[in-house]
CSV table of C-alpha atoms and ligand atoms in Angstrom, one decimal:
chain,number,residue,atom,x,y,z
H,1,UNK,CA,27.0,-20.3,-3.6
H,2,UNK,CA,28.6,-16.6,-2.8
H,3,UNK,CA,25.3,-15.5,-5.0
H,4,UNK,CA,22.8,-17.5,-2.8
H,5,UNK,CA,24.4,-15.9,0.1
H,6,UNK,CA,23.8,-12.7,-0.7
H,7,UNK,CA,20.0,-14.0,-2.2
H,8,UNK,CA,19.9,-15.0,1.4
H,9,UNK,CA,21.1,-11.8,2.7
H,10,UNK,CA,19.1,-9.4,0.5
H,11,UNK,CA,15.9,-11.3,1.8
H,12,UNK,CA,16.8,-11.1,5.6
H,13,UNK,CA,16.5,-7.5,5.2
H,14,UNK,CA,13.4,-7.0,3.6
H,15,UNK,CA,11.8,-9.4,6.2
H,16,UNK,CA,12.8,-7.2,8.8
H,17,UNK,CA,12.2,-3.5,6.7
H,18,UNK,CA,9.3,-3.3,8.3
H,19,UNK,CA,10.2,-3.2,11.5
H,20,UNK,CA,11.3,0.4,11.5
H,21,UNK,CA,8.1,1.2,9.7
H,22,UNK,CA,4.7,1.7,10.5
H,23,UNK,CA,1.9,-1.2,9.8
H,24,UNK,CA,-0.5,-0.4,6.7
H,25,UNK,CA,-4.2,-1.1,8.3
H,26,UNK,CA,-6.7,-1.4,5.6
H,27,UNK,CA,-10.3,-2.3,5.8
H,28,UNK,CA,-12.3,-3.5,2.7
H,29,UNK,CA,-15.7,-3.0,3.2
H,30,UNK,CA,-17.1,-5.1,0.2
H,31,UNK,CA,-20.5,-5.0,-0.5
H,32,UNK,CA,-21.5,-3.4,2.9
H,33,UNK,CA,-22.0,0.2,5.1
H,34,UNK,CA,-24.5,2.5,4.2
H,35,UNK,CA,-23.7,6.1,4.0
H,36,UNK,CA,-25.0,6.6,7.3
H,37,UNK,CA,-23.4,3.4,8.5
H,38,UNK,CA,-19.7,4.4,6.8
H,39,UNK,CA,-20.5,8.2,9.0
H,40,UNK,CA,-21.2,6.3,12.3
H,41,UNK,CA,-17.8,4.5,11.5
H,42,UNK,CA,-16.0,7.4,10.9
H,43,UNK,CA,-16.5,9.2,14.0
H,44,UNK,CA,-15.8,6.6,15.8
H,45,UNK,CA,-12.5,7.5,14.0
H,46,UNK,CA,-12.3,10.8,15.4
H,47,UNK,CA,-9.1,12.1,16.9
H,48,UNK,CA,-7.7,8.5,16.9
H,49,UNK,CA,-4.1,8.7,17.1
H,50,UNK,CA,-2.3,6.2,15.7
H,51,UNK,CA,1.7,5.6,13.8
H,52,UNK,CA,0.1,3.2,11.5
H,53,UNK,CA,-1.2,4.0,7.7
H,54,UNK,CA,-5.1,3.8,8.2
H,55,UNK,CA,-6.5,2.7,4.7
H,56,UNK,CA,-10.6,2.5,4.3
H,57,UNK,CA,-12.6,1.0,1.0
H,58,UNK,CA,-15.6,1.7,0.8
H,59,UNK,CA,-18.4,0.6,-1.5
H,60,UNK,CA,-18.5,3.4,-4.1
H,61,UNK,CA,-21.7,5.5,-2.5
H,62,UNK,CA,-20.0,6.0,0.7
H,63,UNK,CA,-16.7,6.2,-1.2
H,64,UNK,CA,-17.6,9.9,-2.2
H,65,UNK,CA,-19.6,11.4,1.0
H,66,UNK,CA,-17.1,10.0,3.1
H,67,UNK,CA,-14.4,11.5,1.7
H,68,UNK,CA,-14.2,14.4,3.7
H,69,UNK,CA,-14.6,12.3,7.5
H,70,UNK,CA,-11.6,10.2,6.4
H,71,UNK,CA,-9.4,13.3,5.1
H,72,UNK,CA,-10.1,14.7,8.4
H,73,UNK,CA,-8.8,12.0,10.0
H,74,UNK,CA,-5.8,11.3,7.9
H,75,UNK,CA,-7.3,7.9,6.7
H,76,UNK,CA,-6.6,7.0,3.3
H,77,UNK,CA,-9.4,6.0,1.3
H,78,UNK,CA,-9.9,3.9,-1.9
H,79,UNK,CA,-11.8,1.6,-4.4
H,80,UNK,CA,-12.2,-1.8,-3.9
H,81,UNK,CA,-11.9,-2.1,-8.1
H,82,UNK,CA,-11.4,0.2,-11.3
H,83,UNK,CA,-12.1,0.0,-15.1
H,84,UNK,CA,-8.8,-0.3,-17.1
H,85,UNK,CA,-10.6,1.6,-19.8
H,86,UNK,CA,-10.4,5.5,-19.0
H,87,UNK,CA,-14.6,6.2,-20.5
H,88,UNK,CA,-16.8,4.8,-22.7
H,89,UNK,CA,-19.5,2.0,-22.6
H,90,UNK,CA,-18.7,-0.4,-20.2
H,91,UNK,CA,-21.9,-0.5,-17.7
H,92,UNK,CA,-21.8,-0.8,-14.3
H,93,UNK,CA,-18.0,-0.1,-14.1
H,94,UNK,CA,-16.3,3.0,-12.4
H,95,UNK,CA,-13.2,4.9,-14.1
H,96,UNK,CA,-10.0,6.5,-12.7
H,97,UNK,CA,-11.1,9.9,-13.2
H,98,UNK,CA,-14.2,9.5,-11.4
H,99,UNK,CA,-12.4,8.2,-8.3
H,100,UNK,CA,-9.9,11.1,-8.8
H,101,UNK,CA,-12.7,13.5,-8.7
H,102,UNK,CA,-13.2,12.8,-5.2
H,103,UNK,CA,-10.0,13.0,-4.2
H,104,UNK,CA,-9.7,9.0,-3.6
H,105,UNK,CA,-6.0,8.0,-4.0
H,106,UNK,CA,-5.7,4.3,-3.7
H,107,UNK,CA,-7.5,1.1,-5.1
H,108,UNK,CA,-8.0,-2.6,-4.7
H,109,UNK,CA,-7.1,-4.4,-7.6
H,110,UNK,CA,-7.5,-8.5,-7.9
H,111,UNK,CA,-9.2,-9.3,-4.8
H,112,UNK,CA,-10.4,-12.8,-4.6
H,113,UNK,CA,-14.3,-12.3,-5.2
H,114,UNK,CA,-13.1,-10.6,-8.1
H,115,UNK,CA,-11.7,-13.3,-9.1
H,116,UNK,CA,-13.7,-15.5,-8.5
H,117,UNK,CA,-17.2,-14.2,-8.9
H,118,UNK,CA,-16.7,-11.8,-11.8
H,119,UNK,CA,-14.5,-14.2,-13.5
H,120,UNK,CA,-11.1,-11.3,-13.5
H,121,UNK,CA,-8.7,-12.8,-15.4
H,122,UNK,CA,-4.8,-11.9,-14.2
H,123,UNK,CA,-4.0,-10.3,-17.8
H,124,UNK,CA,-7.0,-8.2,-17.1
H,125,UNK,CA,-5.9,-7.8,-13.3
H,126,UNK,CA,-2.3,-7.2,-14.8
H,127,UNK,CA,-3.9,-4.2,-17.3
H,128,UNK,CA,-5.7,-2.4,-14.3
H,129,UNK,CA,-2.8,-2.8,-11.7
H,130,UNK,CA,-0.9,-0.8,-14.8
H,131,UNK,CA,-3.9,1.7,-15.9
H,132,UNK,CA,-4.3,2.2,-12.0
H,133,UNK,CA,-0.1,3.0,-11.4
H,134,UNK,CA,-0.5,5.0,-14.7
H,135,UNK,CA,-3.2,7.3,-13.4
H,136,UNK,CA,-1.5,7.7,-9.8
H,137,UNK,CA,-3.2,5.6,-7.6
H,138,UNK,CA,-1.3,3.3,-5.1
H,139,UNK,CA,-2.1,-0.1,-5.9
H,140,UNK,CA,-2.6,-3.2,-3.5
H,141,UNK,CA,-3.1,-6.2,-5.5
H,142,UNK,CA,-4.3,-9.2,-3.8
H,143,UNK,CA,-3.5,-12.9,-4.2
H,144,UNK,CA,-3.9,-15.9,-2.8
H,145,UNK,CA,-4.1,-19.7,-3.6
H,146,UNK,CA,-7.2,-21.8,-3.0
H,147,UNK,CA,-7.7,-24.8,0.0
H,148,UNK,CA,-7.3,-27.0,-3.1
H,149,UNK,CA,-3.8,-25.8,-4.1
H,150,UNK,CA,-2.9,-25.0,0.1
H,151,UNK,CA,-3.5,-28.7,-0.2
H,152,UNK,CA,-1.9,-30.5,-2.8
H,153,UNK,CA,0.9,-28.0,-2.1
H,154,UNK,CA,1.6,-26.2,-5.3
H,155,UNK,CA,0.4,-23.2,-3.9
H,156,UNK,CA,3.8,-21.3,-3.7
H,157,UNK,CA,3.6,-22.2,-8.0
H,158,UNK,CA,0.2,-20.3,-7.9
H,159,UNK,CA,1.0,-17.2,-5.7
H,160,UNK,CA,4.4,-17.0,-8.2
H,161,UNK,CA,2.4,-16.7,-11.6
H,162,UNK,CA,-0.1,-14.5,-9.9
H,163,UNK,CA,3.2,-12.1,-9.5
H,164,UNK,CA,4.2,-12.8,-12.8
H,165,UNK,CA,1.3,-12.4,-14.4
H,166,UNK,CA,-0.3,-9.7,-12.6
H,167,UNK,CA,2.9,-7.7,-12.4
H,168,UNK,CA,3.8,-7.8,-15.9
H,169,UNK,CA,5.5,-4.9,-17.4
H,170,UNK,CA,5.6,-2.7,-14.6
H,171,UNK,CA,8.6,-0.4,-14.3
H,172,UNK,CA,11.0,-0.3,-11.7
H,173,UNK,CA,10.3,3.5,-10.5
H,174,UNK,CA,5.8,2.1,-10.7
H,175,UNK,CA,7.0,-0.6,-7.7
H,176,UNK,CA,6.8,2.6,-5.5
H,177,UNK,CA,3.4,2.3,-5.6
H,178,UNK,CA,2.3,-0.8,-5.2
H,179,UNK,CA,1.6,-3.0,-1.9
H,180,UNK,CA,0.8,-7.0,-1.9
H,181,UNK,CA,-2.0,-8.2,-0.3
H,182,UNK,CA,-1.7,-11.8,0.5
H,183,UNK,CA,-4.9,-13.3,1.3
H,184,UNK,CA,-5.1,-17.2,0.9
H,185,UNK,CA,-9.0,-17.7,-0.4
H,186,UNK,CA,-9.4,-20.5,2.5
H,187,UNK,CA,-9.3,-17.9,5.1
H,188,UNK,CA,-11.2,-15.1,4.0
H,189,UNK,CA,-14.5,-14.7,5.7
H,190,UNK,CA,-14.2,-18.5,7.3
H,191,UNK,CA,-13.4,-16.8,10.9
H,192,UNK,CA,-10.2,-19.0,10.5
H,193,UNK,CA,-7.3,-17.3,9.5
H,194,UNK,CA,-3.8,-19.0,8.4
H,195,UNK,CA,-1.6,-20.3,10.8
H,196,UNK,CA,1.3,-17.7,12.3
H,197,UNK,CA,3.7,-20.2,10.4
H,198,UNK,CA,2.0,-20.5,7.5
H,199,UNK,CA,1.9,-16.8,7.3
H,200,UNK,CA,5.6,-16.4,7.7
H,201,UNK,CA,6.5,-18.6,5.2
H,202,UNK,CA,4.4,-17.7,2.5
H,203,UNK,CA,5.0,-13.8,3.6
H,204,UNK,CA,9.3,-14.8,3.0
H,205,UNK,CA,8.0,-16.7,0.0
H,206,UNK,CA,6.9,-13.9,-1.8
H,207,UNK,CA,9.3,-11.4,-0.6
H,208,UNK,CA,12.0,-13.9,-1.8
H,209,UNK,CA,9.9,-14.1,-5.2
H,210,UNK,CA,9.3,-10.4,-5.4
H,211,UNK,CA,13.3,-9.7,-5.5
H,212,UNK,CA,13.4,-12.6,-7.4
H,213,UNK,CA,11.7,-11.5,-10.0
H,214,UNK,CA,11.6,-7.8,-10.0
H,215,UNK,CA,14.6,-6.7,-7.4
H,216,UNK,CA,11.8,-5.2,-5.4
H,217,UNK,CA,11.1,-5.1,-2.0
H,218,UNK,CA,7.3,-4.5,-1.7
H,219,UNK,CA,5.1,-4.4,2.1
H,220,UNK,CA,3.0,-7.3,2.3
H,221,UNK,CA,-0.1,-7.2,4.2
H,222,UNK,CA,-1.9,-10.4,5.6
H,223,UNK,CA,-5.7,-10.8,4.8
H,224,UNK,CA,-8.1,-13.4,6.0
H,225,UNK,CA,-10.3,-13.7,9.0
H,226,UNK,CA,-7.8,-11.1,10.9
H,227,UNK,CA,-9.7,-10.0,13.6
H,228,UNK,CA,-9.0,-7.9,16.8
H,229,UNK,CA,-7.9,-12.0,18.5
H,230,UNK,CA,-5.6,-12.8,16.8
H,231,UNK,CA,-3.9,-9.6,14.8
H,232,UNK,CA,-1.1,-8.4,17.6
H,233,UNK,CA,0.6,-12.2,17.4
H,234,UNK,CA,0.3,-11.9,13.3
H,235,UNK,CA,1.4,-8.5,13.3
H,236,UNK,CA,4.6,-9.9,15.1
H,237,UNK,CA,5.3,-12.3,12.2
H,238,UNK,CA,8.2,-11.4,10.4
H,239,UNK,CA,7.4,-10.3,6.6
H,240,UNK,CA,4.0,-9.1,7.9
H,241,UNK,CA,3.8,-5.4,6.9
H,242,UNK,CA,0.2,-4.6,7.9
H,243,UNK,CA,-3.6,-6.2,7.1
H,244,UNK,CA,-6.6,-6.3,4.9
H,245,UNK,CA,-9.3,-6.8,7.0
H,246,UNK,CA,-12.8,-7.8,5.9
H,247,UNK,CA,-15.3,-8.5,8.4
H,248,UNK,CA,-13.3,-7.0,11.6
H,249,UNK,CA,-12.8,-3.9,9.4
H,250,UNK,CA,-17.1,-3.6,9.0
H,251,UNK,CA,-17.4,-2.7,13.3
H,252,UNK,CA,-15.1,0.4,14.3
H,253,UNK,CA,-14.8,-0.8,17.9
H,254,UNK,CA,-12.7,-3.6,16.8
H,255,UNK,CA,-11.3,-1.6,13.9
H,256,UNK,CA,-10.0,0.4,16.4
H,257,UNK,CA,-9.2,-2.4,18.6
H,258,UNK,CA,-6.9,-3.6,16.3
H,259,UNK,CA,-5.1,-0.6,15.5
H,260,UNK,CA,-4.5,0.1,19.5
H,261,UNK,CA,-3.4,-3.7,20.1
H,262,UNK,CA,-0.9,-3.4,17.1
H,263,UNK,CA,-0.1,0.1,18.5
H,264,UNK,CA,1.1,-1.1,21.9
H,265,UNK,CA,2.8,-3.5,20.5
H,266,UNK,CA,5.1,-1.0,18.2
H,267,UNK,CA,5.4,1.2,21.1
H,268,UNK,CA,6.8,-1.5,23.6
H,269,UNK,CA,9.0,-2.5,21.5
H,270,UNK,CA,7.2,-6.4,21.3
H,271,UNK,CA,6.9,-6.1,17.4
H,272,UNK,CA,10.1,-4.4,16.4
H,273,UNK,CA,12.3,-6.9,18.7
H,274,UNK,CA,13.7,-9.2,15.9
P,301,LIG,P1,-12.1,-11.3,6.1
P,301,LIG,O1,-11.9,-10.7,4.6
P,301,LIG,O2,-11.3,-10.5,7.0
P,301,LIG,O3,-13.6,-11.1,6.4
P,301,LIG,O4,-11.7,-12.7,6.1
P,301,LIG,C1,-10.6,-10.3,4.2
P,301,LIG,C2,-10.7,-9.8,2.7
P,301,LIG,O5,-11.4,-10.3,1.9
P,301,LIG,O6,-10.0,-8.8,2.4
């Protein structure tokens, strides 16, 4: 009893940690943007001021000449995916030390379409979040259940062996460097995001799992069908630490929509209000 109260007490907190913090606002651009297209974005980046972490991933051509635009203006930049192998013959794949060549510090690791379409396994998913933490990238893995499991409920079972699985052996001083992305697989590109409830109670699930578990207290971002409508009311949610944003995130205007609307909010105190 005493121990669920402190269970209890332990997870109250790291709902509201992020209330003192700045959001994380990341943008995956999948398969999409030009080089010239990923420039035209960027300046439309120019000078922004902002308290929130601006994240960008890029397909991998614009990865490397953009690099520079998105130092300039402080936006972190990463892969959407890395090998787990550090060289050899594994075609078509991309390694650490390429993406540390240009100066690229973060990464994607088991989104969805990886999952799905490239058939990523979570022991492989598990093997890169660790190469990835190893080689000193920040890390946000991404899970989600399917509208199947949403359905027939058990999706709180699936999002919990996705963190066991994909999490496995991680040390307690690698946690620094990793984010979750929780993107339920019904919402992404549909143009219909979760509900605000559904999101706070699957964004206290896993926090509750994630101490659970590992005694961590890790930012969770929101991703799926996030767009510049509806992110200042999810961005109020407790347990929601920032987004991953896929189509939204591919037009600068409401890029930059997003991070202003989330912005006032901070700065009036709306958000941070518990
Ligand atoms: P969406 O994609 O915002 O287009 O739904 C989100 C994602 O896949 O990260």
């Amino acid at each position: 009893m005493e121990e669920r109260k402190e269970l209890e007490e332990i997870i109250r907190c790291s709902l509201k940690r992020h209330l003192k913090e700045p959001l994380i606002i990341a943008a995956n651009w999948k398969m999409n943007m030009t080089i010239l297209q990923g420039k035209q974005f960027a300046k439309k980046l120019d000078g922004i001021e902002t308290n929130h972490k601006l994240l960008v991933f890029p397909p991998y051509t614009a990865l490397a000449s953009l690099a520079s635009d998105f130092t300039r203006n402080k936006v972190g930049f990463g892969a959407q995916n890395m090998n787990q192998k550090d060289k050899g013959a594994y075609t078509g794949e991309i390694s650490s030390e390429m993406l540390k060549e240009i100066g690229c510090g973060y990464v994607l690791i088991g989104h969805s379409e990886r999952r799905l379409y490239y058939h990523e396994t979570d022991r492989e998913i598990n093997q890169k979040v660790r190469w990835a933490i190893e080689e000193g990238f920040k890390v946000i893995l991404c899970i989600g259940e399917t509208l199947v499991e949403r359905e027939q409920e058990n999706y709180k079972e699936v999002l919990k062996n996705q963190l066991m699985e994909d999490l496995r052996e991680i040390n307690r001083c690698e946690f620094d460097n990793l984010c979750i992305a929780y993107e339920p697989v019904w919402a992404i590109g549909t143009g219909k995001s979760a509900s605000l409830l559904q999101i706070e109670e699957t964004h206290r699930f896993i926090k509750e799992t994630l101490i659970t578990l590992y005694d961590q207290r890790l930012p969770i971002l929101y991703g799926g069908s996030v767009n510049e409508k509806n992110a200042s009311e999810i961005a109020k949610k407790e347990g929601v630490d920032g987004f991953l944003i896929g189509g939204a995130g591919l037009d600068a205007d409401k890029f930059i929509s997003i991070i202003k609307q989330t912005e006032n909010a901070w700065n009036g105190g709306e958000i941070w209000n518990p």
